[in-house]
Short mmCIF file of C-alpha atoms in Angstrom, two decimals:
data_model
loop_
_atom_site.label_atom_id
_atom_site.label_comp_id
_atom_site.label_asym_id
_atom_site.label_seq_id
_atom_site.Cartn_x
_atom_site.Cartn_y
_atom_site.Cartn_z
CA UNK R 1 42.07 175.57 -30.23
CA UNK R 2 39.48 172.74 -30.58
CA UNK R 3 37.75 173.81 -27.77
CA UNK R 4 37.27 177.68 -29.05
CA UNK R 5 36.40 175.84 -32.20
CA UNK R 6 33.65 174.23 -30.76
CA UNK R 7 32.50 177.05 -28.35
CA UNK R 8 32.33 178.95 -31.33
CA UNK R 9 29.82 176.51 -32.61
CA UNK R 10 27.67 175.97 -30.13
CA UNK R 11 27.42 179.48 -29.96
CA UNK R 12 26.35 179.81 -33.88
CA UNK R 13 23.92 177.13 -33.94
CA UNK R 14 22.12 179.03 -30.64
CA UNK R 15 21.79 182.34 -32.60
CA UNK R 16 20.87 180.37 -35.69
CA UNK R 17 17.95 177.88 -33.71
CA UNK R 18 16.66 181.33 -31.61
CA UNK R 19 15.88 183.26 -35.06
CA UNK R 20 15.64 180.65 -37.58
CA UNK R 21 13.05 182.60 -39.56
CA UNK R 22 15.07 185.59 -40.71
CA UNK R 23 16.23 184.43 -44.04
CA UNK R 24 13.91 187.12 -45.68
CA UNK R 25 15.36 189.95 -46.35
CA UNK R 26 13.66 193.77 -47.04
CA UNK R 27 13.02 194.80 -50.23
CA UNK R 28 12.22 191.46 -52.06
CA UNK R 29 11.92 192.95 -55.64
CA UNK R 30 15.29 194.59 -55.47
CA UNK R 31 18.41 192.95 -55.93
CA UNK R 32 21.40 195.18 -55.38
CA UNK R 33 24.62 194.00 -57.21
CA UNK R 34 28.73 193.75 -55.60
CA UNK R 35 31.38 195.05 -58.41
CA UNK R 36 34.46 192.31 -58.57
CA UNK R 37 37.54 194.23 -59.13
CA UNK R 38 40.18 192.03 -60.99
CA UNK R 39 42.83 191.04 -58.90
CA UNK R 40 45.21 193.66 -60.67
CA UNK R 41 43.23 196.19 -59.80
CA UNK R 42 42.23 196.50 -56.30
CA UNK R 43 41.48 200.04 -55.24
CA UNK R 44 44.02 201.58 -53.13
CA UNK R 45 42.45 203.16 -50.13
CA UNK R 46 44.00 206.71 -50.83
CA UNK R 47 40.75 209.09 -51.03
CA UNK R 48 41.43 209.19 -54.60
CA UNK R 49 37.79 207.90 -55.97
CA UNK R 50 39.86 207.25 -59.80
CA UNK R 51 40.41 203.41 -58.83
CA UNK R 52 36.66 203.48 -59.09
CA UNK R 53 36.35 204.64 -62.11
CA UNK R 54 36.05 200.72 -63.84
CA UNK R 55 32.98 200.50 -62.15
CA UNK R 56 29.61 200.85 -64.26
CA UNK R 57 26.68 202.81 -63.45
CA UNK R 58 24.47 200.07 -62.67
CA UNK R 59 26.52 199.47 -59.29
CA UNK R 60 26.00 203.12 -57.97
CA UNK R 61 23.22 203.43 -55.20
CA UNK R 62 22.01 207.08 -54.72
CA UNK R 63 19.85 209.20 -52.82
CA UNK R 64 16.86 208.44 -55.20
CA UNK R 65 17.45 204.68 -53.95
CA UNK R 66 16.95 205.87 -50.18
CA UNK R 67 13.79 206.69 -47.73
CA UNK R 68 13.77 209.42 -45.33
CA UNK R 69 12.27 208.47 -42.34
CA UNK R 70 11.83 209.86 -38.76
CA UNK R 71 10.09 208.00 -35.89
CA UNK R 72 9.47 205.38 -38.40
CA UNK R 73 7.59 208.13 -41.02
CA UNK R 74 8.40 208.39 -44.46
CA UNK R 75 9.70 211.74 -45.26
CA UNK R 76 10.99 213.36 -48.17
CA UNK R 77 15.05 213.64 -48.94
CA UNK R 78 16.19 217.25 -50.17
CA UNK R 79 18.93 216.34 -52.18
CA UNK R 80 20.49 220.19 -51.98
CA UNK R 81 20.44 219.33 -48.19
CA UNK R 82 22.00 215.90 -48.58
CA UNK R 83 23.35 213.77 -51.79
CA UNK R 84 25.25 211.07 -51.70
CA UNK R 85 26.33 208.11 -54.21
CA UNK R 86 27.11 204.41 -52.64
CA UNK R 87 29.38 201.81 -55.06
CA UNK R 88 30.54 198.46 -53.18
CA UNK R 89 32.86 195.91 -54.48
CA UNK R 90 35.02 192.88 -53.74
CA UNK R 91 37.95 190.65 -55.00
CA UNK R 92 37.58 187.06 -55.12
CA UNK R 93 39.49 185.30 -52.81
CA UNK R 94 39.65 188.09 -50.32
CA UNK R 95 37.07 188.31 -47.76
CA UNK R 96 36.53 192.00 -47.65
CA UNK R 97 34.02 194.75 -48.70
CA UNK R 98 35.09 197.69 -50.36
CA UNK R 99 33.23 200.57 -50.39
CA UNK R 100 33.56 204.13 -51.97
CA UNK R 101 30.63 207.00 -50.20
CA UNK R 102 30.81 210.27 -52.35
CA UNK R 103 28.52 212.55 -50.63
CA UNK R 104 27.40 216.46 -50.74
CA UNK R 105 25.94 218.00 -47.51
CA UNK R 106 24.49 221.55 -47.16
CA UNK R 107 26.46 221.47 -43.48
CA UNK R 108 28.83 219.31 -42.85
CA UNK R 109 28.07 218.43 -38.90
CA UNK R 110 31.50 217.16 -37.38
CA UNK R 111 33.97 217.66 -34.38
CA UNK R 112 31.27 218.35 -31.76
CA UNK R 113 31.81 216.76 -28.12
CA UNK R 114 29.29 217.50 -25.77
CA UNK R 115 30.58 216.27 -22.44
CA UNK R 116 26.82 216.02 -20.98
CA UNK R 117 25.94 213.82 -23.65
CA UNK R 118 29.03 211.64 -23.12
CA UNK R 119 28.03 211.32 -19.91
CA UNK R 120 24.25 210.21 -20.61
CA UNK R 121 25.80 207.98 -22.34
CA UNK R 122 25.86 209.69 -25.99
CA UNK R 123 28.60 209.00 -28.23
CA UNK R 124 28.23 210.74 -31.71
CA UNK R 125 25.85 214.50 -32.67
CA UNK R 126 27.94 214.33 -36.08
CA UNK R 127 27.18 213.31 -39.89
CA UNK R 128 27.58 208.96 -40.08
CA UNK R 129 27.26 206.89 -42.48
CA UNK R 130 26.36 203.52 -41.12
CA UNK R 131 26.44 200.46 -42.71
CA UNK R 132 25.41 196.88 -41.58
CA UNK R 133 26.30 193.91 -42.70
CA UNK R 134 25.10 190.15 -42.27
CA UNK R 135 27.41 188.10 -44.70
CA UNK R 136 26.49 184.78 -43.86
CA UNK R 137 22.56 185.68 -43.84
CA UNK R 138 22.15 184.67 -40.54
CA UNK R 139 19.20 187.11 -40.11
CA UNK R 140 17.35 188.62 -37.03
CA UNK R 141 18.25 190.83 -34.36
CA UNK R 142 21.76 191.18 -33.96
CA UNK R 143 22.00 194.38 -30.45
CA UNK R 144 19.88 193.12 -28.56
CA UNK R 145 18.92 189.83 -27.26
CA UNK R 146 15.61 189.64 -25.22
CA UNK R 147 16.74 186.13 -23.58
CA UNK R 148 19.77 188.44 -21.99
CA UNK R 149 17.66 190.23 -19.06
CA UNK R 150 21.22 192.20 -18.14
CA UNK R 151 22.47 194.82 -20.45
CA UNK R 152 25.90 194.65 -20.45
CA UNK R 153 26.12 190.88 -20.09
CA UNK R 154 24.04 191.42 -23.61
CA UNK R 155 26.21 193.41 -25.23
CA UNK R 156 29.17 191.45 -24.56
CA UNK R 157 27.23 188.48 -25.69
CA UNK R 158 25.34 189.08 -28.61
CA UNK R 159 25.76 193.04 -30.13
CA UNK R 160 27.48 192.59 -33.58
CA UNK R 161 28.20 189.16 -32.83
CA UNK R 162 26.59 187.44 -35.77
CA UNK R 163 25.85 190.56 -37.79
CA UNK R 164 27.74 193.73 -37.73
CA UNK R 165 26.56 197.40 -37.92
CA UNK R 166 29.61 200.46 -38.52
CA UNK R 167 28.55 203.84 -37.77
CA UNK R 168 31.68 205.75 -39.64
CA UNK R 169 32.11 209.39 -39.15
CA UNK R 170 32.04 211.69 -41.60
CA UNK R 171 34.83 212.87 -41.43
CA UNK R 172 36.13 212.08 -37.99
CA UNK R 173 38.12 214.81 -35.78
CA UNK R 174 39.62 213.68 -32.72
CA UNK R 175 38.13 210.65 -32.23
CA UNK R 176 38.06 207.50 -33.93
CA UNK R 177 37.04 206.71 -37.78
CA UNK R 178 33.97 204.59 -37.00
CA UNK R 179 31.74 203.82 -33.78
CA UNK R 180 31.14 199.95 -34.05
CA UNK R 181 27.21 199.67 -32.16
CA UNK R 182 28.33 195.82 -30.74
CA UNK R 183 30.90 194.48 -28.50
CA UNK R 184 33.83 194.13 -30.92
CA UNK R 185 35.45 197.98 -31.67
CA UNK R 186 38.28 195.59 -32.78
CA UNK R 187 36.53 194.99 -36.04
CA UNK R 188 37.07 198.74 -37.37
CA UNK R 189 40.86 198.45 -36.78
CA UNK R 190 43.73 197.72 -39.21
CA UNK R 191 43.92 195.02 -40.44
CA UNK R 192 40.24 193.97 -40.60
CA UNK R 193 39.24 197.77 -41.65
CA UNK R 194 40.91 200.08 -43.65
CA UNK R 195 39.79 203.81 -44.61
CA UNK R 196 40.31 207.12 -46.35
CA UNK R 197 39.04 210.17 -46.43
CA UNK R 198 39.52 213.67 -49.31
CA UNK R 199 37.77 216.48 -48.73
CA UNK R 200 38.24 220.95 -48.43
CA UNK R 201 36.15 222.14 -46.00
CA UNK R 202 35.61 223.14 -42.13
CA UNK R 203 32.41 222.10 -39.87
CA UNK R 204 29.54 223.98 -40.19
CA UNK R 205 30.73 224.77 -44.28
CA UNK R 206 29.15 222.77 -47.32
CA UNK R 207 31.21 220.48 -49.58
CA UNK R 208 31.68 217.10 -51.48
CA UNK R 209 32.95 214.69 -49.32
CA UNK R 210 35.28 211.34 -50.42
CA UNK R 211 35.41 208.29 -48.27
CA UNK R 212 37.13 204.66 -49.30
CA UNK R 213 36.92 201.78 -47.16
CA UNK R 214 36.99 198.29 -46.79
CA UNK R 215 35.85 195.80 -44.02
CA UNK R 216 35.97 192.69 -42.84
CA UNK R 217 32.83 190.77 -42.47
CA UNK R 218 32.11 187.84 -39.36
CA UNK R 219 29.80 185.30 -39.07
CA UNK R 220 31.02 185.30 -35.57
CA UNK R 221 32.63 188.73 -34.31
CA UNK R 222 33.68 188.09 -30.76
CA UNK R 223 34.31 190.27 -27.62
CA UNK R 224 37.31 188.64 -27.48
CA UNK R 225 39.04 189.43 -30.19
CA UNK R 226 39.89 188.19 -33.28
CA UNK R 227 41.50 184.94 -32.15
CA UNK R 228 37.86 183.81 -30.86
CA UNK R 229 35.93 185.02 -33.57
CA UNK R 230 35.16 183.31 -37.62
CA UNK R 231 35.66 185.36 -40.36
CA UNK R 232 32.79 185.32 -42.88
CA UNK R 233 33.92 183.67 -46.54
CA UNK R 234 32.36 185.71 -49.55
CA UNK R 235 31.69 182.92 -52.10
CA UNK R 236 31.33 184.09 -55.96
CA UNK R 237 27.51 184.97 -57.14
CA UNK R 238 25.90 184.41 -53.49
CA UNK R 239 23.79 186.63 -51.61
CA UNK R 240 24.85 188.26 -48.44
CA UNK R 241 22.82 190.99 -46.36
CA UNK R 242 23.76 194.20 -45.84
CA UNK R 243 22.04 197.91 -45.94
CA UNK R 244 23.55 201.66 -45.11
CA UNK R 245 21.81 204.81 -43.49
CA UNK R 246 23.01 208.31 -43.60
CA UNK R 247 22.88 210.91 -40.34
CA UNK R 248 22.54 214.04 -40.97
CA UNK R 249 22.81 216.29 -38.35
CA UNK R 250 23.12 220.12 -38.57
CA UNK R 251 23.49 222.39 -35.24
CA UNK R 252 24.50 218.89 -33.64
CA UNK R 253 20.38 217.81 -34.45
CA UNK R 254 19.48 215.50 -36.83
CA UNK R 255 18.34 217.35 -40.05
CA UNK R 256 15.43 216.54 -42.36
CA UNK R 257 14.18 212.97 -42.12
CA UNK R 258 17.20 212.29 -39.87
CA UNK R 259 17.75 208.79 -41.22
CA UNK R 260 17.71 208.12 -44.74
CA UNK R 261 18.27 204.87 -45.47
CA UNK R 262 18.80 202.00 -48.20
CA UNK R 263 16.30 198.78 -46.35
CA UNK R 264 13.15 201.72 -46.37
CA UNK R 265 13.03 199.96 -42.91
CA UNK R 266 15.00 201.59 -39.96
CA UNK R 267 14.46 198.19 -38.22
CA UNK R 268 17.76 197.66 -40.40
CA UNK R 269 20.24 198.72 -38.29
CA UNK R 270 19.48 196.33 -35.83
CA UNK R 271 17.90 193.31 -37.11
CA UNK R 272 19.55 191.43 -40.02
CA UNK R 273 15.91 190.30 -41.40
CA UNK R 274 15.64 194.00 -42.42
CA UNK R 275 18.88 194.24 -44.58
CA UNK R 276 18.71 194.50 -48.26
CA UNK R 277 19.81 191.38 -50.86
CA UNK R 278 23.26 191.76 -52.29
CA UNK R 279 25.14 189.42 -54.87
CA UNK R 280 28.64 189.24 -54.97
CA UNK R 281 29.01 189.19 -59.07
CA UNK R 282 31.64 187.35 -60.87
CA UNK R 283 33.94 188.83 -63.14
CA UNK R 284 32.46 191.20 -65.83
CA UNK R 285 33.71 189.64 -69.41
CA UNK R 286 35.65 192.89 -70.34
CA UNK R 287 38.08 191.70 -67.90
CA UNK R 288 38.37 187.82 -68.62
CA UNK R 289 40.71 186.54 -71.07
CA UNK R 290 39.34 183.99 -74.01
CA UNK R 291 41.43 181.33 -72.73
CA UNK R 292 43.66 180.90 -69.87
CA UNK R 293 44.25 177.67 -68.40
CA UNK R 294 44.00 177.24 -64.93
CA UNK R 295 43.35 174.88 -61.87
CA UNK R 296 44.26 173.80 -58.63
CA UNK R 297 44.42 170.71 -56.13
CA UNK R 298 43.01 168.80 -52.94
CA UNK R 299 44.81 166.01 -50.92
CA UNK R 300 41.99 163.32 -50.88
CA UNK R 301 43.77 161.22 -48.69
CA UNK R 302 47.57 161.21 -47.78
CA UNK R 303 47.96 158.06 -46.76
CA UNK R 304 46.66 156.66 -50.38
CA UNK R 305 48.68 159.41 -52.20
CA UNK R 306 45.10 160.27 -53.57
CA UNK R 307 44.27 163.78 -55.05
CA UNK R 308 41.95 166.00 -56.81
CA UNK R 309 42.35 167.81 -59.40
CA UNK R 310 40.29 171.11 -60.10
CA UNK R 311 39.77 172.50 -63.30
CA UNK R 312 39.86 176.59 -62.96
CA UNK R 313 40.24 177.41 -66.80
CA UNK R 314 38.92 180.38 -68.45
CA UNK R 315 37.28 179.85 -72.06
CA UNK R 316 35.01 177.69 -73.77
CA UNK R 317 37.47 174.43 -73.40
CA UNK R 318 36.57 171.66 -75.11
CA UNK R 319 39.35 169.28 -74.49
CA UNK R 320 41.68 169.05 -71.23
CA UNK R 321 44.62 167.28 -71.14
CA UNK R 322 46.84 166.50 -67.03
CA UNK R 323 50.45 165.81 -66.89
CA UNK R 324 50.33 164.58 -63.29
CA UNK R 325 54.50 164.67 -63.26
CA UNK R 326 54.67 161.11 -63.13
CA UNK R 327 54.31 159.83 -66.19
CA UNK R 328 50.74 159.62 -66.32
CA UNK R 329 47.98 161.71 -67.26
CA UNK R 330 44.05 162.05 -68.18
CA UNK R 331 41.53 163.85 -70.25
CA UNK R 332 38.72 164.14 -67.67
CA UNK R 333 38.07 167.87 -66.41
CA UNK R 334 38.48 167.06 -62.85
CA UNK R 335 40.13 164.28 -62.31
CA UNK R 336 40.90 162.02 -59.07
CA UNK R 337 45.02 160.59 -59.45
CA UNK R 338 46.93 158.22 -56.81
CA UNK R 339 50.69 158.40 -57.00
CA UNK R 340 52.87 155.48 -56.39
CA UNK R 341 56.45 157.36 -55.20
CA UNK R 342 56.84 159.43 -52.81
CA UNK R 343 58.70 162.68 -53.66
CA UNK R 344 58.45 166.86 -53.65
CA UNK R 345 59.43 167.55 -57.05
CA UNK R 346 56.70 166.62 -59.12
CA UNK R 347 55.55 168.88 -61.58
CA UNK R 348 51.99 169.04 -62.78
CA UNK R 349 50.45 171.12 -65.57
CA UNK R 350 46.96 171.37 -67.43
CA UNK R 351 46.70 172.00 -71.05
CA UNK R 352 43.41 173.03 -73.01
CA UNK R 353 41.84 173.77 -75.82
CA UNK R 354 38.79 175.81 -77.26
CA UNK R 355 39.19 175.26 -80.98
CA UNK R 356 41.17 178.19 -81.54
CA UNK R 357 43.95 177.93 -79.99
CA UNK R 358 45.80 176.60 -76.30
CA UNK R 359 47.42 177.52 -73.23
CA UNK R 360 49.03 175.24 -70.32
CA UNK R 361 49.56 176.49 -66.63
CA UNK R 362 52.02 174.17 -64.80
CA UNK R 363 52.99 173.87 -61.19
CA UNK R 364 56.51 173.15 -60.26
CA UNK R 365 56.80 171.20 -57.00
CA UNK R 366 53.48 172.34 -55.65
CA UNK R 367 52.36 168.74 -55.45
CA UNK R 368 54.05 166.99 -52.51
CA UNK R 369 53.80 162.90 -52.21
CA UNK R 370 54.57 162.15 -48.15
#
């Protein structure tokens, strides 16, 4: 396990030293903002858009926010050819992104398998929605490697290793839900993906379109699986990378600009430099209590019986008072404590104050002396 630990590494720090100067992202005046959902109300992936419903205006990406281009050309987007609407969330604690893609399409392009263009090598002539993602901001091209002379030896090495790009159909028919472009397909299966689709018509008709998702991002997605591979951790009000292009294809061509997407850069589905800025935001107030006490706990150092005590209250606190469980206590925020007795059934709680009023949270037996 070590070893795969450190393989891992080594592996990192290579991608990291060969494009160190992709931190820039596209877009630089634009900052596009992640809806937390509370953790009692995490959208069920059901094609039922409802669960949604919490989230405000200001986190919906559409069509407006999107550049046609073609060959690298600006062109215009015909929104009675092609609308769509983009909202992406979270939930602290769980390293996901959730997505919900409402979309309206003049001709809805799906189903077709052309068994010459399988051959050539041609996976997809149907409507996608691709998305990319670079959570720990690693940056830079992330398909393909120019140090990597063979192909396939680069593609098992480096495609969607450090940065990850979904191209999900829309909707799929007989084939799978999403064509990962990299060397990990594994990534798009349960349980590091999970998807939904709701909509009433046939290819070749026009419609409205539902699709809910959620995905797992890597800082290190590996060929191997998921045993060899680091899963990326999404950290409260921090920037990650990631940018989304729609396919449209009608007649089993690409229609209008072809690729409309959020970066204005098509470099975006292949380089992580190209992605657009994206802060996962804390907790809107609406959904925070006015004071809840809360907290939680490090071991320091066994051997010493030393711990540390973290202070996770809600509120404007002005006063904190620890019951470590044996008798002694403090009235520092975060405080360091070394027991004397060993034992499993201490209890520790936390009680605070904000002027108005109080609240305690206590933890029975958590805290275990060896």
């Amino acid at each position: 396990m070590a070893r795969k630990f450190l393989t891992v590494l080594i592996l990192l720090a290579g991608i990291l030293v060969a494009f160190s100067n992709s931190s820039a992202l596209e877009r630089p005046d634009v900052e596009f903002n992640i809806f937390q959902f509370p953790k009692n109300m995490i959208p069920r992936v059901d094609g039922d858009s409802s669960d949604w419903d919490i989230v405000g205006n200001e986190y919906t990406y559409r069509t407006d926010q999107l550049d046609g281009t073609r060959g690298g050309h600006a062109g215009e987007i015909d929104t009675t050819d092609i609308d769509v609407s983009v909202k992406v969330g979270w939930v602290k604690g769980l390293n996901r992104l959730y997505f919900l893609y409402e979309a309206y399409d003049d001709y809805w392009d799906f189903g077709i398998f052309d068994e010459n263009a399988v051959i050539r090598g041609r996976g997809y002539q149907n409507d996608i929605f691709e998305i990319c993602v670079d959570a720990d901001l690693s940056g830079g091209p992330f398909i393909l490697n120019p140090q990597i002379e063979d192909k396939v030896e680069g593609h098992s090495r480096f495609a969607g290793v450090h940065a990850q790009n979904y191209h999900i159909f829309t909707p799929p028919i007989n084939n799978q839900w999403c064509l990962v472009w990299g060397c990990q397909p594994w990534i798009a299966e349960f349980p590091w993906a999970n998807y939904e689709y709701s909509y009433d018509f046939k290819p070749t008709e026009s419609g409205y379109l539902t699709l809910e998702f959620w995905i797992t991002p890597f800082d290190y997605a590996s060929y191997e699986g998921p045993d060899h591979s680091v899963i990326s951790e999404l950290v409260e009000d921090t920037i990650i990378g990631i940018s989304w292009a729609i396919l449209d294809f009608d007649h089993g061509k690409k229609d209008g600009p072809g690729n409309s997407n959020l970066a204005h850069n098509r470099d975006s589905v292949k380089d992580a430099s190209a992605l657009c800025t994206f802060r996962l935001m804390p907790l809107e107030e609406r959904f925070l209590p006015v004071l809840k006490a809360g907290w939680s706990f490090e071991i320091v150092d066994a051997d010493r019986k030393l711990f540390y005590f973290k202070d996770e209250s809600i509120g404007n606190i002005i006063e904190w008072v620890w019951h470590f469980g044996d008798g002694e206590t403090s009235n520092e925020r975060n405080p360091l404590h070394q027991y004397k007795q060993r034992g499993f059934h201490y209890t520790v709680w936390l009680d605070v104050k904000d002027g108005d009023g109080s609240s305690r949270h206590s933890k029975h037996w958590d805290v275990i002396i060896r």
